[in-house]
Short mmCIF file of C-alpha atoms in Angstrom, two decimals:
data_model
loop_
_atom_site.label_atom_id
_atom_site.label_comp_id
_atom_site.label_asym_id
_atom_site.label_seq_id
_atom_site.Cartn_x
_atom_site.Cartn_y
_atom_site.Cartn_z
CA MET A 1 0.00 0.00 0.00
CA HIS A 2 1.76 3.16 -1.28
CA SER A 3 -0.98 5.81 -0.93
CA PRO A 4 -0.11 8.12 2.01
CA SER A 5 -3.83 8.77 2.59
CA ALA A 6 -4.68 5.07 2.67
CA VAL A 7 -1.84 4.33 5.08
CA ALA A 8 -2.94 7.22 7.31
CA VAL A 9 -6.51 5.91 7.42
CA LEU A 10 -5.20 2.44 8.25
CA TRP A 11 -3.29 3.81 11.27
CA ILE A 12 -6.43 5.62 12.50
CA VAL A 13 -8.42 2.37 12.27
CA GLY A 14 -5.61 0.64 14.15
CA TYR A 15 -5.65 3.28 16.89
CA LEU A 16 -9.41 2.97 17.39
CA SER A 17 -9.15 -0.82 17.42
CA LEU A 18 -6.39 -0.81 20.05
CA THR A 19 -8.43 1.63 22.15
CA LEU A 20 -11.62 -0.43 22.12
CA LEU A 21 -10.30 -4.01 21.88
CA PRO A 22 -9.21 -4.28 25.53
CA LEU A 23 -12.68 -3.12 26.60
CA LEU A 24 -14.40 -5.60 24.30
CA VAL A 25 -12.25 -8.40 25.68
CA LEU A 26 -13.56 -7.62 29.15
CA LEU A 27 -17.10 -8.35 27.93
CA LEU A 28 -16.24 -11.94 27.06
CA HIS A 29 -16.98 -12.85 30.65
CA PRO A 30 -20.30 -12.09 32.45
CA ALA A 31 -20.26 -8.77 34.31
CA PRO A 32 -20.59 -8.71 38.11
CA SER A 33 -24.24 -8.96 39.15
CA GLY A 34 -26.26 -6.27 40.91
CA ARG A 35 -24.68 -3.30 39.15
CA GLY A 36 -26.70 -0.76 37.18
CA PHE A 37 -26.10 0.80 33.77
CA TRP A 38 -24.39 3.94 35.08
CA THR A 39 -21.95 1.95 37.18
CA GLU A 40 -20.98 -0.17 34.17
CA PHE A 41 -20.78 2.92 31.97
CA SER A 42 -18.45 4.53 34.50
CA VAL A 43 -16.20 1.46 34.45
CA ALA A 44 -16.17 1.44 30.63
CA LEU A 45 -15.02 5.08 30.56
CA GLY A 46 -12.26 4.24 33.03
CA PHE A 47 -10.95 1.38 30.93
CA ILE A 48 -11.10 3.39 27.68
CA GLY A 49 -9.28 6.25 29.38
CA LEU A 50 -6.59 3.86 30.64
CA ALA A 51 -6.17 2.33 27.16
CA MET A 52 -5.85 5.79 25.60
CA MET A 53 -3.27 6.76 28.22
CA ALA A 54 -1.21 3.68 27.35
CA LEU A 55 -1.41 4.46 23.63
CA GLN A 56 0.05 7.93 24.21
CA PHE A 57 3.46 6.30 24.62
CA ILE A 58 3.22 4.94 21.07
CA LEU A 59 2.27 8.35 19.64
CA THR A 60 5.35 9.99 21.16
CA ALA A 61 7.82 7.18 20.46
CA ARG A 62 8.82 8.57 17.02
CA VAL A 63 7.87 5.33 15.27
CA ASN A 64 8.98 5.96 11.68
CA ARG A 65 6.18 4.01 10.03
CA ILE A 66 3.55 6.05 11.84
CA GLU A 67 5.41 9.35 11.59
CA THR A 68 5.84 9.09 7.81
CA SER A 69 2.06 8.90 7.42
CA TYR A 70 1.31 12.14 9.26
CA GLY A 71 4.44 13.97 10.40
CA ILE A 72 5.54 14.45 14.00
CA ASP A 73 3.80 17.82 14.35
CA ILE A 74 0.38 16.31 13.58
CA LEU A 75 1.07 13.29 15.77
CA LEU A 76 1.93 15.53 18.72
CA GLN A 77 -1.21 17.60 18.19
CA PHE A 78 -3.22 14.38 18.14
CA HIS A 79 -1.37 13.28 21.28
CA ARG A 80 -2.35 16.50 23.07
CA TYR A 81 -6.02 16.28 22.16
CA THR A 82 -6.42 12.56 22.86
CA SER A 83 -4.66 13.05 26.19
CA LEU A 84 -7.31 15.60 27.15
CA VAL A 85 -10.05 13.18 26.07
CA ALA A 86 -8.46 10.41 28.15
CA PHE A 87 -8.17 12.78 31.13
CA PHE A 88 -11.85 13.71 30.80
CA MET A 89 -12.84 10.03 30.83
CA VAL A 90 -10.64 9.31 33.83
CA LEU A 91 -12.27 12.20 35.73
CA VAL A 92 -15.84 11.37 34.71
CA HIS A 93 -15.37 7.71 35.70
CA PRO A 94 -15.42 8.33 39.50
CA VAL A 95 -17.92 11.21 39.25
CA ILE A 96 -20.55 8.94 37.70
CA LEU A 97 -19.71 6.25 40.25
CA PHE A 98 -20.17 8.70 43.15
CA ILE A 99 -23.58 9.76 41.77
CA ALA A 100 -24.75 6.19 41.08
CA GLN A 101 -23.40 4.84 44.38
CA PRO A 102 -23.13 7.71 46.92
CA GLU A 103 -21.61 5.38 49.52
CA THR A 104 -18.42 5.24 47.42
CA LEU A 105 -17.67 8.87 48.36
CA GLN A 106 -16.02 7.54 51.51
CA LEU A 107 -13.23 6.22 49.28
CA LEU A 108 -11.98 9.81 49.03
CA ASN A 109 -10.93 9.63 52.68
CA PHE A 110 -7.35 8.90 51.67
CA PRO A 111 -5.89 7.82 55.06
CA GLN A 112 -8.66 5.28 55.68
CA ALA A 113 -9.44 4.25 52.10
CA PRO A 114 -8.29 0.84 50.77
CA TRP A 115 -5.20 0.77 48.59
CA ARG A 116 -7.21 0.30 45.41
CA ALA A 117 -8.82 3.71 46.04
CA ARG A 118 -5.53 5.32 47.04
CA MET A 119 -3.92 4.15 43.81
CA ALA A 120 -6.81 5.67 41.83
CA VAL A 121 -6.35 9.00 43.62
CA LEU A 122 -2.57 9.02 43.12
CA GLY A 123 -2.88 8.11 39.44
CA THR A 124 -5.50 10.81 38.85
CA LEU A 125 -3.41 13.45 40.63
CA ALA A 126 -0.37 12.52 38.53
CA PHE A 127 -2.47 12.80 35.38
CA LEU A 128 -3.82 16.18 36.55
CA ALA A 129 -0.31 17.48 37.26
CA MET A 130 0.83 16.32 33.82
CA VAL A 131 -2.05 18.10 32.05
CA VAL A 132 -1.67 21.34 34.02
CA THR A 133 2.10 21.60 33.53
CA THR A 134 1.71 20.88 29.81
CA ILE A 135 -1.09 23.35 29.04
CA TRP A 136 0.35 26.14 31.19
CA ARG A 137 4.06 25.33 30.88
CA LYS A 138 4.99 28.69 29.35
CA PRO A 139 2.86 30.86 31.70
CA LEU A 140 4.32 28.87 34.62
CA LYS A 141 7.80 29.45 33.13
CA ILE A 142 8.79 25.79 33.38
CA PRO A 143 11.98 25.15 31.33
CA TYR A 144 11.60 22.62 28.54
CA GLU A 145 14.08 20.01 29.79
CA PRO A 146 12.72 19.75 33.40
CA TRP A 147 9.18 19.74 32.02
CA ARG A 148 10.00 16.92 29.62
CA ALA A 149 11.54 14.78 32.37
CA SER A 150 8.65 15.40 34.77
CA HIS A 151 6.14 14.75 31.97
CA THR A 152 7.62 11.30 31.44
CA ILE A 153 7.66 10.48 35.15
CA LEU A 154 4.09 11.66 35.69
CA ALA A 155 2.88 9.68 32.67
CA VAL A 156 4.44 6.46 33.98
CA VAL A 157 2.99 7.08 37.46
CA ALA A 158 -0.49 7.80 36.07
CA VAL A 159 -0.61 4.70 33.88
CA GLY A 160 1.02 2.48 36.50
CA PHE A 161 -1.35 3.45 39.31
CA GLY A 162 -4.33 3.36 36.95
CA PHE A 163 -3.58 -0.23 35.98
CA ALA A 164 -2.84 -1.20 39.58
CA HIS A 165 -6.22 0.26 40.61
CA ALA A 166 -8.08 -1.76 37.94
CA LEU A 167 -6.20 -4.91 38.94
CA ALA A 168 -6.90 -4.41 42.65
CA VAL A 169 -10.64 -3.83 42.09
CA GLY A 170 -10.69 -7.11 40.18
CA ASN A 171 -14.28 -7.05 38.93
CA TYR A 172 -13.20 -7.33 35.30
CA LEU A 173 -9.55 -8.33 35.61
CA GLY A 174 -10.14 -11.20 38.00
CA LEU A 175 -9.46 -13.76 35.31
CA PHE A 176 -5.76 -14.45 34.82
CA TRP A 177 -5.73 -14.17 31.03
CA LYS A 178 -7.47 -10.76 31.13
CA ALA A 179 -4.93 -9.47 33.63
CA VAL A 180 -2.12 -10.81 31.41
CA LEU A 181 -3.61 -9.09 28.33
CA TRP A 182 -3.90 -5.71 30.02
CA GLY A 183 -0.56 -6.19 31.72
CA GLY A 184 1.02 -6.80 28.31
CA ILE A 185 -0.43 -3.56 26.97
CA ILE A 186 0.93 -1.60 29.92
CA LEU A 187 4.36 -3.28 29.70
CA VAL A 188 4.67 -2.51 25.98
CA SER A 189 3.85 1.14 26.72
CA LEU A 190 6.42 1.33 29.49
CA TRP A 191 9.01 -0.38 27.29
CA LEU A 192 8.52 2.36 24.69
CA ILE A 193 9.42 4.91 27.36
CA VAL A 194 12.56 2.94 28.23
CA TYR A 195 13.45 2.61 24.54
CA VAL A 196 12.94 6.30 23.70
CA ARG A 197 14.60 7.67 26.84
CA LEU A 198 17.42 5.14 27.36
CA VAL A 199 17.97 2.62 24.56
CA LYS A 200 17.68 5.00 21.60
CA PRO A 201 19.93 7.67 23.15
CA TRP A 202 22.53 4.97 23.89
CA LEU A 203 22.39 3.88 20.23
CA MET A 204 22.91 7.51 19.23
CA THR A 205 26.14 7.62 21.24
CA GLN A 206 27.48 4.91 18.93
CA LYS A 207 27.12 7.26 15.94
CA PRO A 208 28.44 10.66 17.03
CA TYR A 209 28.93 13.73 14.88
CA VAL A 210 31.41 16.55 15.20
CA VAL A 211 30.89 20.24 14.46
CA GLU A 212 32.89 21.11 11.35
CA GLU A 213 32.14 24.83 11.23
CA VAL A 214 29.60 27.49 12.16
CA LEU A 215 28.84 30.05 9.45
CA PRO A 216 26.91 33.34 9.79
CA GLN A 217 23.97 33.95 7.44
CA ARG A 218 21.60 36.83 6.82
CA GLY A 219 18.75 37.35 9.28
CA ASP A 220 20.69 36.36 12.42
CA VAL A 221 20.77 32.75 11.23
CA TRP A 222 23.76 30.45 11.70
CA THR A 223 24.63 27.40 9.64
CA LEU A 224 25.77 24.57 11.89
CA ALA A 225 27.70 22.03 9.79
CA LEU A 226 28.22 18.52 11.16
CA ARG A 227 30.43 15.68 9.98
CA PRO A 228 29.83 12.02 10.95
CA LEU A 229 32.54 10.65 13.21
CA GLY A 230 33.49 7.03 12.55
CA HIS A 231 30.37 6.17 10.51
CA GLU A 232 28.71 7.03 7.20
CA GLY A 233 26.04 9.38 8.55
CA PHE A 234 22.60 9.37 6.98
CA THR A 235 20.85 10.74 3.93
CA PHE A 236 17.43 12.30 4.21
CA GLU A 237 14.58 13.61 2.12
CA PRO A 238 14.85 17.36 1.41
CA GLY A 239 12.68 19.29 3.86
CA GLN A 240 13.04 16.85 6.75
CA PHE A 241 14.43 17.61 10.21
CA ALA A 242 16.35 15.91 13.02
CA TRP A 243 16.60 16.25 16.79
CA LEU A 244 19.99 17.72 17.70
CA THR A 245 21.88 17.12 20.95
CA LEU A 246 24.97 19.30 21.24
CA ASN A 247 27.99 18.96 23.51
CA ILE A 248 26.23 16.69 26.04
CA THR A 249 25.13 13.05 26.15
CA PRO A 250 21.78 12.31 24.43
CA LEU A 251 20.70 10.62 27.68
CA SER A 252 20.24 14.10 29.15
CA MET A 253 17.05 14.63 27.06
CA ARG A 254 18.24 18.11 26.04
CA GLU A 255 17.53 17.85 22.33
CA HIS A 256 16.09 20.37 19.87
CA PRO A 257 14.44 19.91 16.44
CA PHE A 258 15.96 21.69 13.43
CA SER A 259 15.44 21.35 9.70
CA MET A 260 18.35 20.29 7.57
CA SER A 261 19.38 23.06 5.18
CA SER A 262 21.94 21.14 3.13
CA CYS A 263 21.61 18.93 0.06
CA ALA A 264 19.81 15.71 1.00
CA ASP A 265 22.25 13.56 -0.97
CA ARG A 266 25.28 14.48 1.16
CA ALA A 267 25.71 12.17 4.12
CA ASP A 268 29.24 13.39 4.80
CA ARG A 269 28.12 16.92 5.74
CA ILE A 270 24.77 17.76 7.30
CA GLU A 271 23.89 21.41 7.80
CA PHE A 272 21.21 23.13 9.89
CA GLY A 273 19.99 26.70 9.56
CA ILE A 274 19.40 27.94 13.12
CA LYS A 275 18.01 31.37 13.98
CA ALA A 276 19.20 32.94 17.25
CA ILE A 277 15.88 33.45 19.05
CA GLY A 278 16.16 31.44 22.30
CA ASP A 279 18.61 30.51 25.03
CA PHE A 280 19.93 27.49 23.13
CA THR A 281 19.89 28.97 19.63
CA LYS A 282 21.59 32.21 20.69
CA GLY A 283 24.60 30.15 21.74
CA ILE A 284 25.04 28.43 18.36
CA LYS A 285 27.42 31.15 17.12
CA ASP A 286 29.79 30.32 19.97
CA VAL A 287 29.96 26.57 19.31
CA GLN A 288 33.53 25.58 18.52
CA PRO A 289 34.58 23.22 15.70
CA GLY A 290 35.26 19.78 17.13
CA THR A 291 32.27 19.88 19.49
CA ARG A 292 30.49 16.53 19.74
CA ALA A 293 26.89 16.30 18.50
CA TYR A 294 24.25 13.59 18.16
CA LEU A 295 21.32 13.33 15.76
CA ASP A 296 18.02 11.50 15.94
CA GLY A 297 16.46 11.51 12.50
CA PRO A 298 15.53 12.09 9.85
CA TYR A 299 11.86 12.88 10.49
CA GLY A 300 9.10 14.77 8.73
CA VAL A 301 6.80 14.57 5.71
CA PHE A 302 7.42 18.15 4.54
CA THR A 303 9.23 16.98 1.43
CA THR A 304 8.73 17.15 -2.31
CA GLU A 305 10.01 13.59 -2.64
CA ARG A 306 6.53 12.24 -1.89
CA TYR A 307 5.14 13.98 -4.98
CA TRP A 308 7.46 12.96 -7.78
CA ASP A 309 4.62 13.18 -10.36
CA SER A 310 3.72 16.80 -9.55
CA ALA A 311 4.03 19.24 -12.45
CA GLY A 312 5.92 21.64 -10.21
CA PHE A 313 6.03 23.26 -6.80
CA VAL A 314 5.10 26.51 -5.07
CA LEU A 315 7.31 27.10 -2.03
CA ILE A 316 6.21 29.77 0.47
CA ALA A 317 8.60 30.75 3.25
CA GLY A 318 8.68 33.33 5.99
CA GLY A 319 11.87 34.20 7.88
CA VAL A 320 13.84 31.17 9.00
CA GLY A 321 11.12 29.01 7.43
CA ILE A 322 13.33 29.15 4.35
CA THR A 323 15.59 26.48 5.91
CA PRO A 324 13.80 23.28 4.78
CA ILE A 325 12.83 24.94 1.50
CA PHE A 326 16.46 25.80 0.81
CA SER A 327 17.30 22.11 1.23
CA ILE A 328 14.51 21.24 -1.23
CA LEU A 329 15.94 23.62 -3.84
CA LEU A 330 19.58 22.57 -3.30
CA THR A 331 18.64 18.92 -3.71
CA ALA A 332 16.53 19.63 -6.79
CA ALA A 333 19.49 21.43 -8.38
CA GLN A 334 21.82 18.56 -7.52
CA ARG A 335 19.42 16.08 -9.13
CA LYS A 336 18.86 18.31 -12.19
CA ASP A 337 15.11 18.50 -11.59
CA ASP A 338 13.54 20.14 -14.66
CA ARG A 339 10.17 21.00 -13.11
CA PRO A 340 9.23 24.65 -12.39
CA PHE A 341 9.68 26.00 -8.86
CA LEU A 342 8.11 29.20 -7.59
CA LEU A 343 9.53 30.57 -4.33
CA ILE A 344 7.63 33.27 -2.44
CA TYR A 345 9.87 34.43 0.39
CA ALA A 346 8.68 36.97 2.98
CA ALA A 347 10.98 38.73 5.42
CA SER A 348 11.14 41.87 7.49
CA SER A 349 13.82 43.53 5.35
CA TRP A 350 16.35 42.82 2.63
CA ASP A 351 19.02 42.01 5.19
CA ASP A 352 16.75 39.35 6.73
CA LEU A 353 16.55 37.26 3.55
CA THR A 354 18.59 34.23 4.64
CA TYR A 355 20.44 32.47 1.78
CA GLN A 356 19.48 35.31 -0.62
CA GLU A 357 22.69 35.11 -2.67
CA GLU A 358 22.59 31.30 -2.80
CA LEU A 359 18.92 31.33 -3.84
CA ASP A 360 19.55 33.74 -6.69
CA ALA A 361 22.45 31.57 -7.85
CA LEU A 362 20.15 28.55 -7.99
CA LYS A 363 18.15 30.23 -10.77
CA GLU A 364 21.04 29.27 -13.06
CA LYS A 365 20.53 25.57 -12.25
CA LEU A 366 16.75 25.33 -11.87
CA ASP A 367 13.59 26.57 -13.50
CA LEU A 368 13.20 28.79 -10.44
CA SER A 369 11.24 32.02 -10.03
CA ILE A 370 11.68 33.99 -6.80
CA VAL A 371 9.33 36.59 -5.34
CA TYR A 372 10.72 38.50 -2.36
CA VAL A 373 8.12 40.15 -0.13
CA LEU A 374 9.49 42.74 2.32
CA ARG A 375 7.75 44.65 5.12
CA LYS A 376 10.45 47.32 5.54
CA VAL A 377 11.85 48.73 2.30
CA HIS A 378 13.86 51.63 0.96
CA ASP A 379 12.52 54.07 -1.64
CA ASP A 380 14.36 52.29 -4.46
CA TRP A 381 12.71 48.89 -3.78
CA ALA A 382 10.63 47.86 -6.80
CA GLY A 383 9.45 44.47 -5.53
CA ASP A 384 6.47 43.35 -3.49
CA THR A 385 5.87 44.74 -0.03
CA GLY A 386 3.65 43.93 2.91
CA TYR A 387 2.44 40.43 3.60
CA VAL A 388 1.78 37.23 1.66
CA ASP A 389 -1.98 37.57 1.29
CA GLN A 390 -4.62 36.32 -1.11
CA ALA A 391 -4.04 39.10 -3.63
CA LEU A 392 -0.31 38.45 -3.81
CA LEU A 393 -0.77 34.69 -4.13
CA GLU A 394 -3.38 35.12 -6.87
CA LYS A 395 -0.89 37.31 -8.73
CA TYR A 396 1.83 34.66 -8.85
CA ILE A 397 0.56 31.09 -8.41
CA PRO A 398 -0.39 29.12 -11.56
CA LEU A 399 -3.89 29.45 -13.01
CA HIS A 400 -4.31 25.67 -12.84
CA ARG A 401 -4.02 25.46 -9.06
CA GLY A 402 -4.15 21.69 -8.78
CA SER A 403 -1.17 21.16 -11.04
CA ARG A 404 1.25 22.14 -8.26
CA HIS A 405 2.00 21.13 -4.69
CA TYR A 406 2.36 23.97 -2.19
CA PHE A 407 4.83 23.88 0.70
CA VAL A 408 4.49 26.51 3.44
CA CYS A 409 6.89 27.09 6.33
CA ALA A 410 6.71 30.29 8.36
CA ALA A 411 5.55 31.78 11.64
CA PRO A 412 2.12 30.47 12.76
CA VAL A 413 0.31 33.74 11.91
CA MET A 414 1.64 33.77 8.36
CA MET A 415 0.95 30.07 7.89
CA ASP A 416 -2.66 30.47 8.97
CA ALA A 417 -3.14 33.44 6.63
CA VAL A 418 -1.56 31.61 3.67
CA GLU A 419 -3.60 28.48 4.34
CA ARG A 420 -6.85 30.48 4.30
CA ALA A 421 -5.80 32.35 1.15
CA LEU A 422 -4.94 29.16 -0.72
CA PHE A 423 -8.30 27.72 0.27
CA GLU A 424 -10.09 30.81 -1.06
CA LEU A 425 -8.11 30.47 -4.30
CA ASN A 426 -9.42 26.91 -4.73
CA VAL A 427 -6.10 25.20 -4.21
CA PRO A 428 -6.88 21.53 -3.37
CA VAL A 429 -6.42 20.88 0.33
CA THR A 430 -4.49 17.70 -0.48
CA ASN A 431 -1.92 19.80 -2.35
CA VAL A 432 -1.06 22.08 0.59
CA HIS A 433 1.68 20.99 3.01
CA MET A 434 2.53 22.89 6.18
CA GLU A 435 5.57 22.62 8.44
CA HIS A 436 4.68 23.38 12.06
CA PHE A 437 7.39 23.48 14.70
CA ASP A 438 5.40 23.64 17.92
CA LEU A 439 6.89 20.34 19.11
CA ALA A 440 7.43 21.22 22.76
#
C-alpha cells in the first residue's frame, strides 16, 4: 500500500481498534451482578481512558512508520487532544460512580481508604499534574528540559497506578488471562518509554557527529555544519528535520528539532539553519569546531520527494522558514530536476533574507522564479511589499491550481493566513503541506 492517505486511514483504524479491543475483551466474561447501567458505563469510561493513556506512549515514540504517514507535528497535536479526552474520561469515571453509588464517596478519605482507592487517587493526581504543567508550561515558566523529564515520570505514574487500581478492584480483571492481556499492553507502553529515553539515546552515542564549522547567514541565522565521526552518517529527504543534541550526552534529554538546510544527498556533511531566538539557539554562534553532537532523525513529511509526479512546486517561506525549502531547492538542483519551482519568500527587510545570494544563484541551475516580499523597504525597492496575502498569491501562483503542490513554512500567523488564502483560491487541500514546529 503506497498511498499516504490510505496508510494514514489504516493507522487511524488501528488506533481505534487498540483503544476499544481491551474493553471488548472484558465483555467476554459475564459482568458482576447487581450493578446498574451507570456503574458499568463509569467502568467502561475508566478502561477506555486507561487504554488511551497507554497508547500515548506509542504516539510519542517517534515510530517511523507512523510518523511518515502524518508527520511528527500532527502526531503531537493528536497526542495533546487525545490526552485531554483520556483525562476527561478518567475524571468522569469516579464522578458517575459517586452519583450512582453515593456510599463510594467515603473512598476519598485517603488515610482510611483501601489501597485500590488510594492508587486511583494518586494516578489521577499525577495525570492532573501532567495536564496542568503541559497546558500552562509557558505561563508557569517551566523550562523545557525539566518539564519533559517530569512529563515522562508523571505519565508512567499515572498509567502504572491506573492499571494497579483496575487490577486491585478485580471485577473485570479477576481472570488471569485478562490481567495478562492488560498487563502486556501496559508493559509494551512502558518499554517504549525505556526505549525512547534510554535505549535509543545509547544507540545515538554509537554514531556521534562533530561540528565542522559554524557560518553566519543573513537574518541572524547560523549554519551549523556537522560531519559524521566514525560512521557514514545518513541521507534524508529534502525538507526533513532531526533532533539535535549538542555537547552533552543524548541521555540528558536536552535535544532540539531543526530542519536540515543542506543537500539531501550528502551524508558526509549535514547542515542546519538555526536562527538565534532562544537561550539554546543564541549560543550556536559560539559553538567551537570539534564539538560533539548527536542526531536523531531524519523525520518529517514536509518533502517534495513524496510527490514525484507533480508538475511543479510553489514554495512559500517566511523568515527562517526558508531552511527546509532551501534544502529542497539545493537537492533539486543537484538532481537536475527540470520542473518549475516558484519561491515566495517573505521577510522583514532585505538584510533578513537568509540564503538570498545562494537562492539567486540557484536560478542558473533550476527553473526557479523567486518573489521576495518585504515589510520594511527603501525608496528604491521595486518588488512586493507587505504580507503574503490572497491578492499576492493570486498574482503569482499558476492558473491551474491543482497542477502544483504547495509547501508553506513560516511563523504560525503567516501560515494560517496563507492556508486560508490558498483555500479561497481553490487550491486543493491535499496539495497544501505545512511545516509546524510547535513540538514542545
